[in-house]
Amino acid sequence: MAFNGHQHDNEIVDEDETPSKLPRCNKEMHGHLRNDPQNEAAAPAGPSTSDRWASNATPRHRKDSVKKTRPPFPWFGMDIGGTLVKLVYFEPKDITAEEEQEEVENLKSIRRYLTSNIAYGTTGIRDVHLELQDLTLCGRKGNLHFIRFPTHDLPVFLQMGRNKHFSSLHTTLCATGGGAYKFENDFRTMADLQLHKLDELDCLVRGVLYIDSVMSSGPSECYYFENPTDPDHCVQKPYLLENPYPLLLVNIGSGVSILAVYSENNYKRVTGTSLGGGTFLGLCCLLTGCSTFEEALEMASEGESTRVDKLVRDIYGGDYERFGLPGWAVASSFGNMMSKEKRESVSKEDLARATLVTITNNIGSITRMCALNENIERVVFVGNFLRVNTLSMKLLAYAMDYWSKGQLKALFLRHEGYFGAVGALLELLHPS
Amino acid sequence: MAECGRVDSHTMDKSITLPPDEIFRNLENAKRFAIDIGGSLTKLAYYSTVKHKVAKVRSFDHSTKEAASDKLYEISVQEEVTARLHFIKFENAYIETCLDFIKDHLVNTETKVIKATGGGAHKFKVLIERKLGLKVDKEDEMSCLIKGCNFVLKNIPHEAFVYAKHADSEFRFQTTDPDIFPYLLVNIGSGVSIAKVESEDKFERIGGSSIGGGTFWGLGALLTKTKRFDELLQLASKGQHSSVDMLVKDIYGGSYGYLGLTGDLIASSFGKSATADKEFSKEDMAKSLLHMISNDIGQLACLYARLHNLSRVYFGGFFIRGHPLTMHTITYSINFFTKGEVQALFLRHEGYLGAIGAFLKGAEEDNPNQYSWGENYAGSSGLMSVSPDMYPMQRARSGTFDMLEMDRLDRQLVNLPLLQEPSSYIPDTVDLTEDAPAREYWLFCFEDALDGVVKRAVASQPDMPEAAVRAEKFRQKYRHKLQTLRYQPFAYGSLTVRSLLDTREHCLNEFNFPDPYSKIKERENDVALKYYQKVVKSLEELSWEDRQFALVRGVLAGNVFDWGAKAVSDVLESDPEFGFEQAKRQLEDNSGVDIILGVMPLVRELLSRGTEVVLASNSGPALNDVTNGELQILTERIAAMDPVIQSGLRDDRLTLVQNGSSSPCLDLSRLDKALAMVVRERKTDLVIIEGMGRAIHTNYFATLSCESLKLAVIKNSWLADRLGGKLFSVVFKYEVPAGKPSQEAAVLTP
């Protein structure tokens, strides 16, 4: 999501949630809570704000809240974005025989369906490599699964929910992203499900901080590129995100949101841009006739953007020394395409590559300016635009390093696009 | 990147022939050329000297040439040489024709070098060197732009404007703070360059973006198969971006209320083309692309402005170049990102900045920055909207040329030091750009008065048979200006009565009618001088209280003798007997011909009360207003018969200064430096502004840091109606700056 220019100032409010009630959860979750931003700079005061929080209040009255301190299974967190739906599912592995007996058939069937497949229908995919095993969540041990499917296939998903009688499980479905609002009615009418809607940025921040905190074994969640300005020696290296604040969190989905995170419960939305993953894919589809993100990336990896872009050296014959601009820098994205002959000589791959470079560099520029304005040196890039997109990650790493003369560090997270959904799951387990 | 790299010679209607002799004016004396060749337009700059006629007054030496003439002074029309800067913009396709023409007409051999800038300079280097025999000396584009920007901001009032698509007048011109620094210049060529300008010589390129005009053009051409930049803009103006872009409401179903983001905001540019498998119209894609690029540039500009704490952001480059659509989208974006804290500013002469800057770099030995320059309305095309649908006047000009001429002013112009807030001072009382009924009226009024002006112009040069022909040319030129202004009132900045008057003066000068009123003024002055002593004597006989009223009436009655006001000139022309006594009666018992019988007695009174007086008058002729030259002679003559004036001059208590203006109106932010100095030295504590042009059309709302008195007779019935009075009623506005005791109020308010 990218909504331009609105800030999101969060008041630092006392956390007077009652950790004693939730002894086990609290250990894992402490600090990942975000309080109600009562004094919202950008949000209008009045009905819309209070409505939102009124609807949030409902899950607090779950009957098991005092006795068992955790909601019934299944545990889902959902993030319905402009392009993709991201779903995280917690599969309990410590089910006792007694539980097994009590467990209704529907629940079993859902668990079996999700965990025994890696693809669902024609477009649903489980990112097996991201699965978090032996995770303790709210006192339960299990695996966390990461699933995605295109937002336009949401009706299929709802139909499946209906067929599997999901609503009979009386679960609370925590959902974030714009789709939680847009499709709320569809969830109710098509699948008889009541959504618990959550703010996407709250969920995002919460999800990032949580995943980073639990990833102690296995591959490091956070990584960076060493020697970003030297293509031959540019390698991915783990990064220990200890004491991460302040950090700039750049979420590149269909659009881009940039957040400044100052502590676990204090962040603001600095700005955003509408030139994001959706723009890359949208332009690629129009320019090359491709239809999927993977296809577009594949083409981009084979193309040459310098045939499409006009570089500084195309204008000045070399560096523009007076202003310290290197000859290889892009002077005008798609600038060569002003000429008819050059339009006719470029390949689709070149165009895809140029689109990727244009969008990525632009995100880099805006991010760098935000980092300067906010006086933050660490930037974490997340979002599904970066999925299998090493090209963009290296470009971002390069841009941050080069233009800031080494001042800025670009960091990346393995679960790039799933943090909103994780945040939504955390809300289910430990409502703020 | 500012560079507009590729030189794209448009395919255009070659049958439109360029009338070069109308464009490359004064080429015979031209020296110091500069050229800025962009992607589609070439801008040529040169410096030339212009001979034009000026009316000079010279006192007769009365001791030796006793009664050689019964004339008061000698009026001679002389040739004067002044400096003028010419800037011409034409399409690249004409470059060869233009160079040929220049070569044929270039007599001056001093010039060896032509300064060149712009992305196309290297491409045409050989051609220029071959055709003109001048060595091409390339100058950095960015520094030329900034030099040019500083120059126009300093010398052209109403250079900068804010664009508002849905307002009554799309262009809201800004009063330029005398201190123009610091500012941010965002140049949108094929890429974007962002520079921070801190002083005349200090600027820094602080950033830029590769997403610029070239991206719109290049990507637009790929997406829509439309080749030309202008055509792409045309497409965009008809499109709907919401069918291509993913909006907040497409994701949320409505607004994202939590962040206060409305549903119509763009969440992902081209986001719908990523998911929807359908055909998108060219128009919609062009519109989406325009929004994407404008928003992106606006966002970066805001981020840079914030980082460097700058609130003035000027936009230029071929992406902007007067295109209403891009000005609108950039303005929208800036408003959105800064919530109105920063305004997007555009420049009327944006297209000339590079050429002006390149020229200035080559002309440093002439010290152009040492002088004040003024836009010559007669020789400048003015701001034109490029949208032919919106402005029918444009159609006739399409594919041709555009000109800017700037005259070097004799005097260096500065602020009146007594202006309360120089940065917010607006000389003009009514902005005709924003006031449609007033505009209608005044345009009609000036057109209606044109015959009379032509007649008087011819009459002022009885011994020149070709005067009638020139006067006719003047008529055509000024009428055409009026017609242009009817459709494009913003052409020369805010349209005002002052600008209409000034345009007329510029056009008269253009055709060598430097001072059509010189003879009339001489006659009137001569008559008035004869009455001076009588008037003074009768004033002296009055009691102090009566004398004050009489003095004020005298100033006001004199003010009726204003040929500029139609109501008056009708009476005067129909009745030659109409004179001072009648003017007094018209005002129910008054006295004085403007300067001699109105102002001078007041000056005399002030002098005899021990007040020091600085008498400021126009540097050059405008209507029948007295010029400093004339006033010098008149004052000498008066001094000869009046010991009070004589001793005032001798003891330096009466100082005559020129105000730097040649207009019937007065811009207190552009006054002769010498006047400003005298005002400061003498610690002036009262300013009296007299006359309709200077106290009503302009400065009516001006606030000064000392006491001021504005007085005039309303000689226009429409204006009288507007102000809620009758024709020939009196304005007598005495103001004391806030916080100061109004001691004099009781004395001067009638």
PDB file of N, CA and C in Angstrom, chain B residues 398-467:
ATOM      1  N   SER B 398       0.703  29.479 -33.372  1.00  0.00           N
ATOM      2  CA  SER B 398       1.294  28.169 -33.188  1.00  0.00           C
ATOM      3  C   SER B 398       2.398  27.916 -34.198  1.00  0.00           C
ATOM      4  N   GLY B 399       3.431  27.295 -33.741  1.00  0.00           N
ATOM      5  CA  GLY B 399       4.518  26.955 -34.648  1.00  0.00           C
ATOM      6  C   GLY B 399       5.321  28.150 -35.094  1.00  0.00           C
ATOM      7  N   THR B 400       5.211  29.240 -34.423  1.00  0.00           N
ATOM      8  CA  THR B 400       6.003  30.374 -34.852  1.00  0.00           C
ATOM      9  C   THR B 400       7.062  30.750 -33.825  1.00  0.00           C
ATOM     10  N   PHE B 401       6.871  31.831 -33.172  1.00  0.00           N
ATOM     11  CA  PHE B 401       7.969  32.324 -32.351  1.00  0.00           C
ATOM     12  C   PHE B 401       7.436  33.084 -31.147  1.00  0.00           C
ATOM     13  N   ASP B 402       8.353  33.387 -30.293  1.00  0.00           N
ATOM     14  CA  ASP B 402       8.008  34.090 -29.074  1.00  0.00           C
ATOM     15  C   ASP B 402       9.174  35.016 -28.746  1.00  0.00           C
ATOM     16  N   MET B 403       8.876  36.177 -28.248  1.00  0.00           N
ATOM     17  CA  MET B 403       9.941  37.143 -27.995  1.00  0.00           C
ATOM     18  C   MET B 403       9.869  37.760 -26.610  1.00  0.00           C
ATOM     19  N   LEU B 404      11.036  38.095 -26.122  1.00  0.00           N
ATOM     20  CA  LEU B 404      11.120  38.875 -24.885  1.00  0.00           C
ATOM     21  C   LEU B 404      12.153  39.958 -25.121  1.00  0.00           C
ATOM     22  N   GLU B 405      11.782  41.185 -24.815  1.00  0.00           N
ATOM     23  CA  GLU B 405      12.752  42.272 -24.911  1.00  0.00           C
ATOM     24  C   GLU B 405      12.828  42.973 -23.575  1.00  0.00           C
ATOM     25  N   MET B 406      14.041  43.252 -23.192  1.00  0.00           N
ATOM     26  CA  MET B 406      14.213  43.955 -21.926  1.00  0.00           C
ATOM     27  C   MET B 406      15.072  45.182 -22.144  1.00  0.00           C
ATOM     28  N   ASP B 407      14.581  46.303 -21.672  1.00  0.00           N
ATOM     29  CA  ASP B 407      15.323  47.554 -21.817  1.00  0.00           C
ATOM     30  C   ASP B 407      16.191  47.789 -20.607  1.00  0.00           C
ATOM     31  N   ARG B 408      17.374  48.264 -20.893  1.00  0.00           N
ATOM     32  CA  ARG B 408      18.200  48.644 -19.757  1.00  0.00           C
ATOM     33  C   ARG B 408      17.691  49.991 -19.285  1.00  0.00           C
ATOM     34  N   LEU B 409      17.376  50.056 -18.032  1.00  0.00           N
ATOM     35  CA  LEU B 409      16.833  51.299 -17.501  1.00  0.00           C
ATOM     36  C   LEU B 409      17.996  52.220 -17.135  1.00  0.00           C
ATOM     37  N   ASP B 410      17.761  53.514 -17.342  1.00  0.00           N
ATOM     38  CA  ASP B 410      18.824  54.478 -17.059  1.00  0.00           C
ATOM     39  C   ASP B 410      19.203  54.451 -15.592  1.00  0.00           C
ATOM     40  N   ARG B 411      18.235  54.150 -14.807  1.00  0.00           N
ATOM     41  CA  ARG B 411      18.449  54.272 -13.371  1.00  0.00           C
ATOM     42  C   ARG B 411      18.334  52.906 -12.727  1.00  0.00           C
ATOM     43  N   GLN B 412      19.076  52.736 -11.667  1.00  0.00           N
ATOM     44  CA  GLN B 412      18.943  51.494 -10.917  1.00  0.00           C
ATOM     45  C   GLN B 412      17.759  51.624  -9.972  1.00  0.00           C
ATOM     46  N   LEU B 413      16.912  50.642  -9.967  1.00  0.00           N
ATOM     47  CA  LEU B 413      15.662  50.753  -9.221  1.00  0.00           C
ATOM     48  C   LEU B 413      15.683  49.916  -7.945  1.00  0.00           C
ATOM     49  N   VAL B 414      15.185  50.510  -6.903  1.00  0.00           N
ATOM     50  CA  VAL B 414      15.138  49.825  -5.602  1.00  0.00           C
ATOM     51  C   VAL B 414      13.811  50.130  -4.909  1.00  0.00           C
ATOM     52  N   ASN B 415      13.631  49.523  -3.769  1.00  0.00           N
ATOM     53  CA  ASN B 415      12.442  49.775  -2.946  1.00  0.00           C
ATOM     54  C   ASN B 415      12.440  51.156  -2.332  1.00  0.00           C
ATOM     55  N   LEU B 416      11.263  51.702  -2.141  1.00  0.00           N
ATOM     56  CA  LEU B 416      11.155  52.875  -1.280  1.00  0.00           C
ATOM     57  C   LEU B 416      11.462  52.385   0.144  1.00  0.00           C
ATOM     58  N   PRO B 417      12.446  52.978   0.799  1.00  0.00           N
ATOM     59  CA  PRO B 417      12.821  52.463   2.124  1.00  0.00           C
ATOM     60  C   PRO B 417      11.681  52.564   3.134  1.00  0.00           C
ATOM     61  N   LEU B 418      10.680  53.351   2.816  1.00  0.00           N
ATOM     62  CA  LEU B 418       9.596  53.560   3.785  1.00  0.00           C
ATOM     63  C   LEU B 418       8.460  52.558   3.638  1.00  0.00           C
ATOM     64  N   LEU B 419       8.600  51.602   2.727  1.00  0.00           N
ATOM     65  CA  LEU B 419       7.541  50.600   2.578  1.00  0.00           C
ATOM     66  C   LEU B 419       7.466  49.745   3.841  1.00  0.00           C
ATOM     67  N   GLN B 420       6.265  49.590   4.340  1.00  0.00           N
ATOM     68  CA  GLN B 420       6.089  48.831   5.572  1.00  0.00           C
ATOM     69  C   GLN B 420       6.569  47.393   5.432  1.00  0.00           C
ATOM     70  N   GLU B 421       6.054  46.706   4.410  1.00  0.00           N
ATOM     71  CA  GLU B 421       6.465  45.314   4.190  1.00  0.00           C
ATOM     72  C   GLU B 421       6.782  45.116   2.704  1.00  0.00           C
ATOM     73  N   PRO B 422       8.036  45.332   2.356  1.00  0.00           N
ATOM     74  CA  PRO B 422       8.402  45.257   0.933  1.00  0.00           C
ATOM     75  C   PRO B 422       8.016  43.933   0.286  1.00  0.00           C
ATOM     76  N   SER B 423       8.048  42.847   1.066  1.00  0.00           N
ATOM     77  CA  SER B 423       7.796  41.545   0.446  1.00  0.00           C
ATOM     78  C   SER B 423       6.331  41.346   0.101  1.00  0.00           C
ATOM     79  N   SER B 424       5.449  42.086   0.746  1.00  0.00           N
ATOM     80  CA  SER B 424       4.030  41.881   0.431  1.00  0.00           C
ATOM     81  C   SER B 424       3.408  43.100  -0.250  1.00  0.00           C
ATOM     82  N   TYR B 425       4.232  44.072  -0.583  1.00  0.00           N
ATOM     83  CA  TYR B 425       3.709  45.274  -1.240  1.00  0.00           C
ATOM     84  C   TYR B 425       3.206  44.964  -2.640  1.00  0.00           C
ATOM     85  N   ILE B 426       1.978  45.350  -2.898  1.00  0.00           N
ATOM     86  CA  ILE B 426       1.417  45.217  -4.245  1.00  0.00           C
ATOM     87  C   ILE B 426       1.056  46.628  -4.694  1.00  0.00           C
ATOM     88  N   PRO B 427       1.679  47.113  -5.747  1.00  0.00           N
ATOM     89  CA  PRO B 427       1.416  48.499  -6.137  1.00  0.00           C
ATOM     90  C   PRO B 427      -0.046  48.718  -6.541  1.00  0.00           C
ATOM     91  N   ASP B 428      -0.585  47.743  -7.261  1.00  0.00           N
ATOM     92  CA  ASP B 428      -1.862  47.987  -7.927  1.00  0.00           C
ATOM     93  C   ASP B 428      -3.067  47.752  -7.034  1.00  0.00           C
ATOM     94  N   THR B 429      -4.040  48.610  -7.209  1.00  0.00           N
ATOM     95  CA  THR B 429      -5.228  48.555  -6.364  1.00  0.00           C
ATOM     96  C   THR B 429      -6.187  47.463  -6.828  1.00  0.00           C
ATOM     97  N   VAL B 430      -6.383  47.378  -8.133  1.00  0.00           N
ATOM     98  CA  VAL B 430      -7.278  46.342  -8.654  1.00  0.00           C
ATOM     99  C   VAL B 430      -6.485  45.414  -9.579  1.00  0.00           C
ATOM    100  N   ASP B 431      -6.600  44.131  -9.314  1.00  0.00           N
ATOM    101  CA  ASP B 431      -5.974  43.157 -10.200  1.00  0.00           C
ATOM    102  C   ASP B 431      -6.997  42.760 -11.254  1.00  0.00           C
ATOM    103  N   LEU B 432      -6.809  43.256 -12.448  1.00  0.00           N
ATOM    104  CA  LEU B 432      -7.802  43.008 -13.502  1.00  0.00           C
ATOM    105  C   LEU B 432      -7.782  41.554 -13.970  1.00  0.00           C
ATOM    106  N   THR B 433      -6.721  40.842 -13.630  1.00  0.00           N
ATOM    107  CA  THR B 433      -6.681  39.424 -13.987  1.00  0.00           C
ATOM    108  C   THR B 433      -7.766  38.674 -13.235  1.00  0.00           C
ATOM    109  N   GLU B 434      -8.021  39.130 -12.018  1.00  0.00           N
ATOM    110  CA  GLU B 434      -8.977  38.413 -11.179  1.00  0.00           C
ATOM    111  C   GLU B 434     -10.354  39.057 -11.155  1.00  0.00           C
ATOM    112  N   ASP B 435     -10.446  40.268 -11.657  1.00  0.00           N
ATOM    113  CA  ASP B 435     -11.699  41.013 -11.579  1.00  0.00           C
ATOM    114  C   ASP B 435     -12.242  41.204 -12.998  1.00  0.00           C
ATOM    115  N   ALA B 436     -13.063  40.255 -13.420  1.00  0.00           N
ATOM    116  CA  ALA B 436     -13.516  40.253 -14.813  1.00  0.00           C
ATOM    117  C   ALA B 436     -14.294  41.511 -15.218  1.00  0.00           C
ATOM    118  N   PRO B 437     -15.257  41.976 -14.417  1.00  0.00           N
ATOM    119  CA  PRO B 437     -15.982  43.184 -14.831  1.00  0.00           C
ATOM    120  C   PRO B 437     -15.049  44.389 -14.975  1.00  0.00           C
ATOM    121  N   ALA B 438     -14.122  44.524 -14.040  1.00  0.00           N
ATOM    122  CA  ALA B 438     -13.174  45.635 -14.108  1.00  0.00           C
ATOM    123  C   ALA B 438     -12.305  45.503 -15.356  1.00  0.00           C
ATOM    124  N   ARG B 439     -11.918  44.275 -15.661  1.00  0.00           N
ATOM    125  CA  ARG B 439     -11.078  44.052 -16.840  1.00  0.00           C
ATOM    126  C   ARG B 439     -11.810  44.467 -18.112  1.00  0.00           C
ATOM    127  N   GLU B 440     -13.059  43.987 -18.210  1.00  0.00           N
ATOM    128  CA  GLU B 440     -13.899  44.348 -19.342  1.00  0.00           C
ATOM    129  C   GLU B 440     -13.925  45.856 -19.525  1.00  0.00           C
ATOM    130  N   TYR B 441     -14.213  46.518 -18.417  1.00  0.00           N
ATOM    131  CA  TYR B 441     -14.373  47.957 -18.477  1.00  0.00           C
ATOM    132  C   TYR B 441     -13.101  48.627 -18.963  1.00  0.00           C
ATOM    133  N   TRP B 442     -11.979  48.301 -18.340  1.00  0.00           N
ATOM    134  CA  TRP B 442     -10.743  49.017 -18.659  1.00  0.00           C
ATOM    135  C   TRP B 442     -10.231  48.684 -20.046  1.00  0.00           C
ATOM    136  N   LEU B 443     -10.397  47.452 -20.464  1.00  0.00           N
ATOM    137  CA  LEU B 443      -9.968  47.121 -21.826  1.00  0.00           C
ATOM    138  C   LEU B 443     -10.785  47.921 -22.831  1.00  0.00           C
ATOM    139  N   PHE B 444     -12.066  48.011 -22.559  1.00  0.00           N
ATOM    140  CA  PHE B 444     -12.937  48.803 -23.422  1.00  0.00           C
ATOM    141  C   PHE B 444     -12.479  50.263 -23.418  1.00  0.00           C
ATOM    142  N   CYS B 445     -12.239  50.745 -22.220  1.00  0.00           N
ATOM    143  CA  CYS B 445     -11.866  52.126 -22.007  1.00  0.00           C
ATOM    144  C   CYS B 445     -10.603  52.487 -22.806  1.00  0.00           C
ATOM    145  N   PHE B 446      -9.606  51.606 -22.723  1.00  0.00           N
ATOM    146  CA  PHE B 446      -8.340  51.888 -23.408  1.00  0.00           C
ATOM    147  C   PHE B 446      -8.502  51.786 -24.924  1.00  0.00           C
ATOM    148  N   GLU B 447      -9.339  50.876 -25.346  1.00  0.00           N
ATOM    149  CA  GLU B 447      -9.565  50.745 -26.778  1.00  0.00           C
ATOM    150  C   GLU B 447     -10.323  51.974 -27.291  1.00  0.00           C
ATOM    151  N   ASP B 448     -11.269  52.398 -26.508  1.00  0.00           N
ATOM    152  CA  ASP B 448     -12.088  53.548 -26.861  1.00  0.00           C
ATOM    153  C   ASP B 448     -11.243  54.816 -26.950  1.00  0.00           C
ATOM    154  N   ALA B 449     -10.257  54.920 -26.086  1.00  0.00           N
ATOM    155  CA  ALA B 449      -9.437  56.125 -26.039  1.00  0.00           C
ATOM    156  C   ALA B 449      -8.348  56.131 -27.101  1.00  0.00           C
ATOM    157  N   LEU B 450      -8.235  55.014 -27.825  1.00  0.00           N
ATOM    158  CA  LEU B 450      -7.100  54.859 -28.729  1.00  0.00           C
ATOM    159  C   LEU B 450      -7.078  55.918 -29.840  1.00  0.00           C
ATOM    160  N   ASP B 451      -8.255  56.220 -30.395  1.00  0.00           N
ATOM    161  CA  ASP B 451      -8.317  57.225 -31.463  1.00  0.00           C
ATOM    162  C   ASP B 451      -7.736  58.556 -31.007  1.00  0.00           C
ATOM    163  N   GLY B 452      -8.128  58.941 -29.819  1.00  0.00           N
ATOM    164  CA  GLY B 452      -7.650  60.199 -29.278  1.00  0.00           C
ATOM    165  C   GLY B 452      -6.141  60.206 -29.108  1.00  0.00           C
ATOM    166  N   VAL B 453      -5.615  59.087 -28.623  1.00  0.00           N
ATOM    167  CA  VAL B 453      -4.169  58.982 -28.405  1.00  0.00           C
ATOM    168  C   VAL B 453      -3.436  59.089 -29.738  1.00  0.00           C
ATOM    169  N   VAL B 454      -3.984  58.402 -30.746  1.00  0.00           N
ATOM    170  CA  VAL B 454      -3.377  58.445 -32.076  1.00  0.00           C
ATOM    171  C   VAL B 454      -3.388  59.873 -32.606  1.00  0.00           C
ATOM    172  N   LYS B 455      -4.496  60.533 -32.436  1.00  0.00           N
ATOM    173  CA  LYS B 455      -4.651  61.906 -32.927  1.00  0.00           C
ATOM    174  C   LYS B 455      -3.615  62.826 -32.273  1.00  0.00           C
ATOM    175  N   ARG B 456      -3.495  62.684 -30.968  1.00  0.00           N
ATOM    176  CA  ARG B 456      -2.548  63.557 -30.268  1.00  0.00           C
ATOM    177  C   ARG B 456      -1.101  63.224 -30.630  1.00  0.00           C
ATOM    178  N   ALA B 457      -0.855  61.945 -30.862  1.00  0.00           N
ATOM    179  CA  ALA B 457       0.501  61.542 -31.241  1.00  0.00           C
ATOM    180  C   ALA B 457       0.889  62.216 -32.554  1.00  0.00           C
ATOM    181  N   VAL B 458      -0.031  62.195 -33.517  1.00  0.00           N
ATOM    182  CA  VAL B 458       0.241  62.834 -34.809  1.00  0.00           C
ATOM    183  C   VAL B 458       0.424  64.333 -34.617  1.00  0.00           C
ATOM    184  N   ALA B 459      -0.460  64.912 -33.827  1.00  0.00           N
ATOM    185  CA  ALA B 459      -0.423  66.355 -33.616  1.00  0.00           C
ATOM    186  C   ALA B 459       0.867  66.802 -32.933  1.00  0.00           C
ATOM    187  N   SER B 460       1.474  65.906 -32.168  1.00  0.00           N
ATOM    188  CA  SER B 460       2.677  66.288 -31.439  1.00  0.00           C
ATOM    189  C   SER B 460       3.890  66.400 -32.358  1.00  0.00           C
ATOM    190  N   GLN B 461       3.759  65.882 -33.578  1.00  0.00           N
ATOM    191  CA  GLN B 461       4.901  65.973 -34.506  1.00  0.00           C
ATOM    192  C   GLN B 461       4.429  66.584 -35.824  1.00  0.00           C
ATOM    193  N   PRO B 462       4.017  67.846 -35.779  1.00  0.00           N
ATOM    194  CA  PRO B 462       3.394  68.472 -36.957  1.00  0.00           C
ATOM    195  C   PRO B 462       4.346  68.569 -38.154  1.00  0.00           C
ATOM    196  N   ASP B 463       5.650  68.662 -37.861  1.00  0.00           N
ATOM    197  CA  ASP B 463       6.568  68.821 -38.985  1.00  0.00           C
ATOM    198  C   ASP B 463       7.112  67.489 -39.511  1.00  0.00           C
ATOM    199  N   MET B 464       6.523  66.396 -39.068  1.00  0.00           N
ATOM    200  CA  MET B 464       6.972  65.092 -39.584  1.00  0.00           C
ATOM    201  C   MET B 464       5.840  64.454 -40.363  1.00  0.00           C
ATOM    202  N   PRO B 465       5.954  64.443 -41.666  1.00  0.00           N
ATOM    203  CA  PRO B 465       4.831  63.954 -42.483  1.00  0.00           C
ATOM    204  C   PRO B 465       4.538  62.468 -42.281  1.00  0.00           C
ATOM    205  N   GLU B 466       5.553  61.697 -41.934  1.00  0.00           N
ATOM    206  CA  GLU B 466       5.300  60.260 -41.819  1.00  0.00           C
ATOM    207  C   GLU B 466       4.738  59.886 -40.444  1.00  0.00           C
ATOM    208  N   ALA B 467       4.499  60.892 -39.617  1.00  0.00           N
ATOM    209  CA  ALA B 467       3.971  60.621 -38.278  1.00  0.00           C
ATOM    210  C   ALA B 467       2.640  59.869 -38.327  1.00  0.00           C
TER     211      ALA B 467
END
